[in-house]
Short mmCIF file of C-alpha atoms in Angstrom, two decimals:
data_model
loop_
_atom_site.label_atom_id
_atom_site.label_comp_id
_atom_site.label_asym_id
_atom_site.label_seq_id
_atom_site.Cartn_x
_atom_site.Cartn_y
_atom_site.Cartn_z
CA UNK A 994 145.59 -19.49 -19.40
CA UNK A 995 146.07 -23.11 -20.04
CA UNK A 996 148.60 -25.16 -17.88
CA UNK A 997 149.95 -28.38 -19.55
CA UNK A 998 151.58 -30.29 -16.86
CA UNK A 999 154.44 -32.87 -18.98
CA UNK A 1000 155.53 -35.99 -17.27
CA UNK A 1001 157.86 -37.57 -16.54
CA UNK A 1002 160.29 -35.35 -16.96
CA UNK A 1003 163.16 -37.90 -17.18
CA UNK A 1004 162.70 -41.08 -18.90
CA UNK A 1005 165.24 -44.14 -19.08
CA UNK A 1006 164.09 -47.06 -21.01
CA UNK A 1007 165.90 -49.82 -22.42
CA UNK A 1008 165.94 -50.98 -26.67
CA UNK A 1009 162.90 -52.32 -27.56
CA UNK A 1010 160.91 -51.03 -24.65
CA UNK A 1011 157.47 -49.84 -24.66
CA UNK A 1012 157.67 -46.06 -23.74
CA UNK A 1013 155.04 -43.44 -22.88
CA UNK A 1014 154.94 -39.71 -22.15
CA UNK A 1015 151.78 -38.33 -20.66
CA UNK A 1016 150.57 -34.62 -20.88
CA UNK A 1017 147.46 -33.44 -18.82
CA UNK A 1018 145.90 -29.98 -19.38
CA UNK A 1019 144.07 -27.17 -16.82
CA UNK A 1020 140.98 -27.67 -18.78
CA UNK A 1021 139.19 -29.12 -21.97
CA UNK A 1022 141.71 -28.78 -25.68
CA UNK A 1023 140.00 -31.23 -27.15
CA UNK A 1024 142.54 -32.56 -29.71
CA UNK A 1025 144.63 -29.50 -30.18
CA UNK A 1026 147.47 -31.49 -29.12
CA UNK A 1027 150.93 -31.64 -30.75
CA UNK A 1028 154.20 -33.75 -30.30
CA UNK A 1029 157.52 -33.03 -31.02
CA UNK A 1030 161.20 -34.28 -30.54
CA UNK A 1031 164.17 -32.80 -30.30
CA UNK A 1032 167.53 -33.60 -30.39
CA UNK A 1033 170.32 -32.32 -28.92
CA UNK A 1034 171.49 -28.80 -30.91
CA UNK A 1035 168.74 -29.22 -32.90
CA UNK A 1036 165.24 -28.12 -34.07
CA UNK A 1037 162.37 -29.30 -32.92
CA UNK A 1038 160.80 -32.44 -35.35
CA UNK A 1039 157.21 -32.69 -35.58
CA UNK A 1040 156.03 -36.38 -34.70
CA UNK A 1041 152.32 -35.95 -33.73
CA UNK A 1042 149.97 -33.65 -34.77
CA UNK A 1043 146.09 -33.33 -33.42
CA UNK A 1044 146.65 -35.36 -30.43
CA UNK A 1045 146.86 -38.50 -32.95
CA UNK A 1046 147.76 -38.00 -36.38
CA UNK A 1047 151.25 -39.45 -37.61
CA UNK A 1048 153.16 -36.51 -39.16
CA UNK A 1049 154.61 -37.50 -42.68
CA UNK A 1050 157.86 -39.29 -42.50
CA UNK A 1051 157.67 -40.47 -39.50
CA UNK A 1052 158.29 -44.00 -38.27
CA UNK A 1053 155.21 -45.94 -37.22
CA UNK A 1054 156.98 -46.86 -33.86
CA UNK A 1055 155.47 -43.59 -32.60
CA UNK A 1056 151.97 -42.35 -31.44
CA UNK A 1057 149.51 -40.56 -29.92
CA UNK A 1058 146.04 -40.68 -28.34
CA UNK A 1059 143.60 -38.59 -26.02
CA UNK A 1060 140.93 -35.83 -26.20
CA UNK A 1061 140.10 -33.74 -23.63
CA UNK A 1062 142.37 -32.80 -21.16
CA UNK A 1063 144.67 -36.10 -20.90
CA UNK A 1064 146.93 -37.16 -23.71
CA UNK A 1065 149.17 -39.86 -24.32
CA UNK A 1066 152.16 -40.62 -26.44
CA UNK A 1067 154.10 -43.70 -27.49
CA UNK A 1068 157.11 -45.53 -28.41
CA UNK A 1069 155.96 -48.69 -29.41
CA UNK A 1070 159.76 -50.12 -29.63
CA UNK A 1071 162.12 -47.91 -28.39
CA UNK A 1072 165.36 -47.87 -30.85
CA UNK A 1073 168.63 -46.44 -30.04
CA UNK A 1074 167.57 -43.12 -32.72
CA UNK A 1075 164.92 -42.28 -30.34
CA UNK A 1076 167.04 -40.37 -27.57
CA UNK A 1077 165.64 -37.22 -27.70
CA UNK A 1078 163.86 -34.56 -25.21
CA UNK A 1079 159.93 -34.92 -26.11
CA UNK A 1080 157.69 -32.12 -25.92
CA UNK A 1081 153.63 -31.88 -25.81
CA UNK A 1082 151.96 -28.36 -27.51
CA UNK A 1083 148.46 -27.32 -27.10
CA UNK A 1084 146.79 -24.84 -28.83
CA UNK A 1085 144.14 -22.33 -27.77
CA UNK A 1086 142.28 -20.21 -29.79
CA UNK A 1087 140.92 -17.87 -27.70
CA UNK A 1088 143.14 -15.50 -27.98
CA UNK A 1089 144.75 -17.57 -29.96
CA UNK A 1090 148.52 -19.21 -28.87
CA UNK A 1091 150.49 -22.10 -27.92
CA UNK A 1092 151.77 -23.54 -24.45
CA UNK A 1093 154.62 -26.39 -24.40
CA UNK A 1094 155.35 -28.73 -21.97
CA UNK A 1095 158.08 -28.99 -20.34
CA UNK A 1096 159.44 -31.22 -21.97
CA UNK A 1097 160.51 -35.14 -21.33
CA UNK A 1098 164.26 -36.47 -21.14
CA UNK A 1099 164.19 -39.56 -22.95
CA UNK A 1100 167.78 -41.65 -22.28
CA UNK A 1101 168.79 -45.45 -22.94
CA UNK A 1102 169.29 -47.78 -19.72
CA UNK B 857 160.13 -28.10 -50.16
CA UNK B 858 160.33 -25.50 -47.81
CA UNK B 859 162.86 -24.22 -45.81
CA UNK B 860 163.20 -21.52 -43.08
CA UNK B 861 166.22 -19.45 -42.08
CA UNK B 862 167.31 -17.60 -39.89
CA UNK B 863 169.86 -14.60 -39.55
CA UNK B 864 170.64 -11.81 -37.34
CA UNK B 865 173.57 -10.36 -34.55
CA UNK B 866 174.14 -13.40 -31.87
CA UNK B 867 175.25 -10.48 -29.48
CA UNK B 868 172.14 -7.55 -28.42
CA UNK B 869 173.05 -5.08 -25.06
CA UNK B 870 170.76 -5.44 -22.52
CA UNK B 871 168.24 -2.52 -22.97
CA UNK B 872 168.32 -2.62 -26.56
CA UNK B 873 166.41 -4.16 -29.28
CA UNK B 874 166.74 -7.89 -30.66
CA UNK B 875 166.22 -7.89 -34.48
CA UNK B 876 166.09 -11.36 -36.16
CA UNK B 877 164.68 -12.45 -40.00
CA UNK B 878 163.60 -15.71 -41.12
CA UNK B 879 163.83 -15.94 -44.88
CA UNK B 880 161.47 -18.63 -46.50
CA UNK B 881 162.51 -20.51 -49.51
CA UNK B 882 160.95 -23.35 -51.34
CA UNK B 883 157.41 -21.67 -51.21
CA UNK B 884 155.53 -18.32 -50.43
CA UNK B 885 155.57 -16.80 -47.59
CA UNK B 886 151.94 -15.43 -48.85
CA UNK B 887 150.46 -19.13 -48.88
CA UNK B 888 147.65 -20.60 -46.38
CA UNK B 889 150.21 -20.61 -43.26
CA UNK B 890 150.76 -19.01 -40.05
CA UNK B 891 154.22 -17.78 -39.46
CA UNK B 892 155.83 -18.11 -35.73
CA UNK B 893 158.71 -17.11 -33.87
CA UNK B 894 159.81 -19.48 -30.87
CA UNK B 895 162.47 -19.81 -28.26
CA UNK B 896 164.44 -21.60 -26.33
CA UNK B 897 166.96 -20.63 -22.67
CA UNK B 898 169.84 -22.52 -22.98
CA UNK B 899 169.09 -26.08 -21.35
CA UNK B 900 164.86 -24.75 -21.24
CA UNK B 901 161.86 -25.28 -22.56
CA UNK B 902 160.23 -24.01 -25.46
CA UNK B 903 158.40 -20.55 -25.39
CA UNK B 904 156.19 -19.39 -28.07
CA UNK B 905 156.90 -15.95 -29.28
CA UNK B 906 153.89 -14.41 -31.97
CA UNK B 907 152.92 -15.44 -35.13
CA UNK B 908 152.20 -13.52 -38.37
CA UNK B 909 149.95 -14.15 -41.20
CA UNK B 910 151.10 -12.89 -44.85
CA UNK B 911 147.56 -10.50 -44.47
CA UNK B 912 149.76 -8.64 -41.53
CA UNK B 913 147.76 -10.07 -38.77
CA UNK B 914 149.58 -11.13 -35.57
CA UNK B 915 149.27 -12.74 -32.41
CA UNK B 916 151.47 -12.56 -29.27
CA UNK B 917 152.23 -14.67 -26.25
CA UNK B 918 150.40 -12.36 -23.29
CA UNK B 919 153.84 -12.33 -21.58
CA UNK B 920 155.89 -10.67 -23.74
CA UNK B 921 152.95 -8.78 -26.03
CA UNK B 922 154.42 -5.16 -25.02
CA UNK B 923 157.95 -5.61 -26.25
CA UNK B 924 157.30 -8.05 -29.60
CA UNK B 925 156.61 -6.54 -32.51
CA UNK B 926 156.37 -9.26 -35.91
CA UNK B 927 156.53 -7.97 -39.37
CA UNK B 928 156.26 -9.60 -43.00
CA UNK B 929 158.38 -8.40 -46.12
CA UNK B 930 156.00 -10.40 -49.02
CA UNK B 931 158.56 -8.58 -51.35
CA UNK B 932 161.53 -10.12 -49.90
CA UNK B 933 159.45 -13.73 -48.85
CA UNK B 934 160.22 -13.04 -45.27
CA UNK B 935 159.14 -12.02 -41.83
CA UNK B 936 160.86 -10.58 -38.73
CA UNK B 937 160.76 -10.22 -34.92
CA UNK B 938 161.46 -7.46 -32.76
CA UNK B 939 162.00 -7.74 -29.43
CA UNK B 940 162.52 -4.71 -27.76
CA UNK B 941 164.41 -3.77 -24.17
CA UNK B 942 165.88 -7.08 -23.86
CA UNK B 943 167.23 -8.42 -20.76
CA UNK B 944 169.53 -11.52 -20.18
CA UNK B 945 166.39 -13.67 -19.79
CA UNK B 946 166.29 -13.13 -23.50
CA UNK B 947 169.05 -15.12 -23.77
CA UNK B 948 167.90 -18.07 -25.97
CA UNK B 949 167.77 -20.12 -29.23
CA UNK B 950 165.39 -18.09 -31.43
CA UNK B 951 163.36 -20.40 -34.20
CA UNK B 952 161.28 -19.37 -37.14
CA UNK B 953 158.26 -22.24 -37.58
CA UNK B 954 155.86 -22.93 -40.13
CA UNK B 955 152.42 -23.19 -39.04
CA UNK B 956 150.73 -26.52 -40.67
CA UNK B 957 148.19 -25.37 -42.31
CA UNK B 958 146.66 -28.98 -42.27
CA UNK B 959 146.56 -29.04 -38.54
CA UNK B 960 143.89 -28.00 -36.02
CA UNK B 961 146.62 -27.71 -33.47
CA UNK B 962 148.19 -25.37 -34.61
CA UNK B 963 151.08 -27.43 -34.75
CA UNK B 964 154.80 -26.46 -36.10
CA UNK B 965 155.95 -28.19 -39.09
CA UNK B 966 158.41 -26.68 -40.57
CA UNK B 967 161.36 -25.06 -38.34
CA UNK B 968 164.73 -23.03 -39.22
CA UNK B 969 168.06 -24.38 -37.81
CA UNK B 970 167.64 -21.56 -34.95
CA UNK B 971 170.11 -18.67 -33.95
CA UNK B 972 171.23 -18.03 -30.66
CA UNK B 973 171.38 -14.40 -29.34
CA UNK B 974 173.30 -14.06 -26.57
CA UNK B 975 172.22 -10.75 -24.20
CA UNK B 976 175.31 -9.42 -23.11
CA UNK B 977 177.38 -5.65 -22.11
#
């Protein structure tokens, strides 16, 4: 089985910060890496999708990059709409099913 | 545009069988999408469940393959989970997701509201 390994699992930042999330897997996804955030009583919103594709909709604040086993996401500019937990997805097709992180506390300083 | 919901009891004995349905409006359930359950312990992470395409075909999480069983209802634009000899570590948030068919990811695009079941004598 795959292991994605989240961090950190807290996060406080401050408005307008520069914010990033990192999620490492056991072995080689390539890009079948997702990003999600979710707000409190909530479902979870798609952000990222293929390690660093900008989902529809959604602001331009917010990325992702990596390949591989080590993957990267980004607040550009925090803003106060942003406090959310955050939560990395791999896929893995052989046999086929998904693994979450576990997930990253994002909170305002 | 499509939406997911779902519906079933929020209260399931331990030992017995949880039965949820996610009805899918604003498109067919028989288009080029997988269909997933996942869940969520209160203050946990996310756990995915199975997945059904409209053809029937499923997949499972290893770790909970012998008591999940997902069905689709093309007639009724719907699918359902079964979830059988539940414990209270089936306690949870339970969400219907669309797989985007767009992604190599597999990731989630769509998502119902959730339903919590509570497992409980």
């Amino acid at each position: 089985d795959i292991q994605m390994t989240q961090s950190p699992s807290s996060l406080s930042a401050s408005v307008g910060d520069r914010v990033t999330i990192t999620c490492q897997a056991s072995q080689d996804i390539s890009n079948y890496l997702n990003w999600y955030q979710q707000k409190p009583g909530k479902a979870p919103k798609l952000l990222i999708y293929d390690a660093s594709n900008l989902e529809t909709g959604v602001p331009s604040r917010f990325s992702g990059s990596g390949s591989g086993t080590d993957f990267t996401f980004t607040i550009s500019s925090l803003q106060p709409e942003d406090i959310a937990t955050y939560y990395c997805q791999q896929y893995d097709n052989l046999p086929p099913g998904y693994t979450f992180g576990q997930g990253t506390k994002l909170e305002i300083k | 545009q499509v939406q997911l919901q779902e519906s079933g009891p929020g209260l399931v004995k331990p030992s017995g069988t949880l039965s949820l349905t996610c009805a899918v409006s604003g498109g067919s359930i028989s288009s080029s999408n997988w269909w997933s359950w996942v869940r969520q312990p209160p203050g946990k992470g996310l756990e995915w469940i199975g997945e059904i395409y409209h053809s029937g075909s499923t997949n499972y999480n290893p770790s909970l393959k012998s008591r999940v069983t997902i069905s689709v209802d093309k007639s009724k634009n719907q699918f359902s989970l079964k979830l059988s000899s539940v414990t209270a570590a089936d306690t949870a948030v339970y969400y219907c997701a669309r797989g985007y068919s767009g992604s190599e990811a597999g990731a989630f695009d769509i998502w119902g509201q959730g339903t919590m079941v509570t497992v409980s004598s």
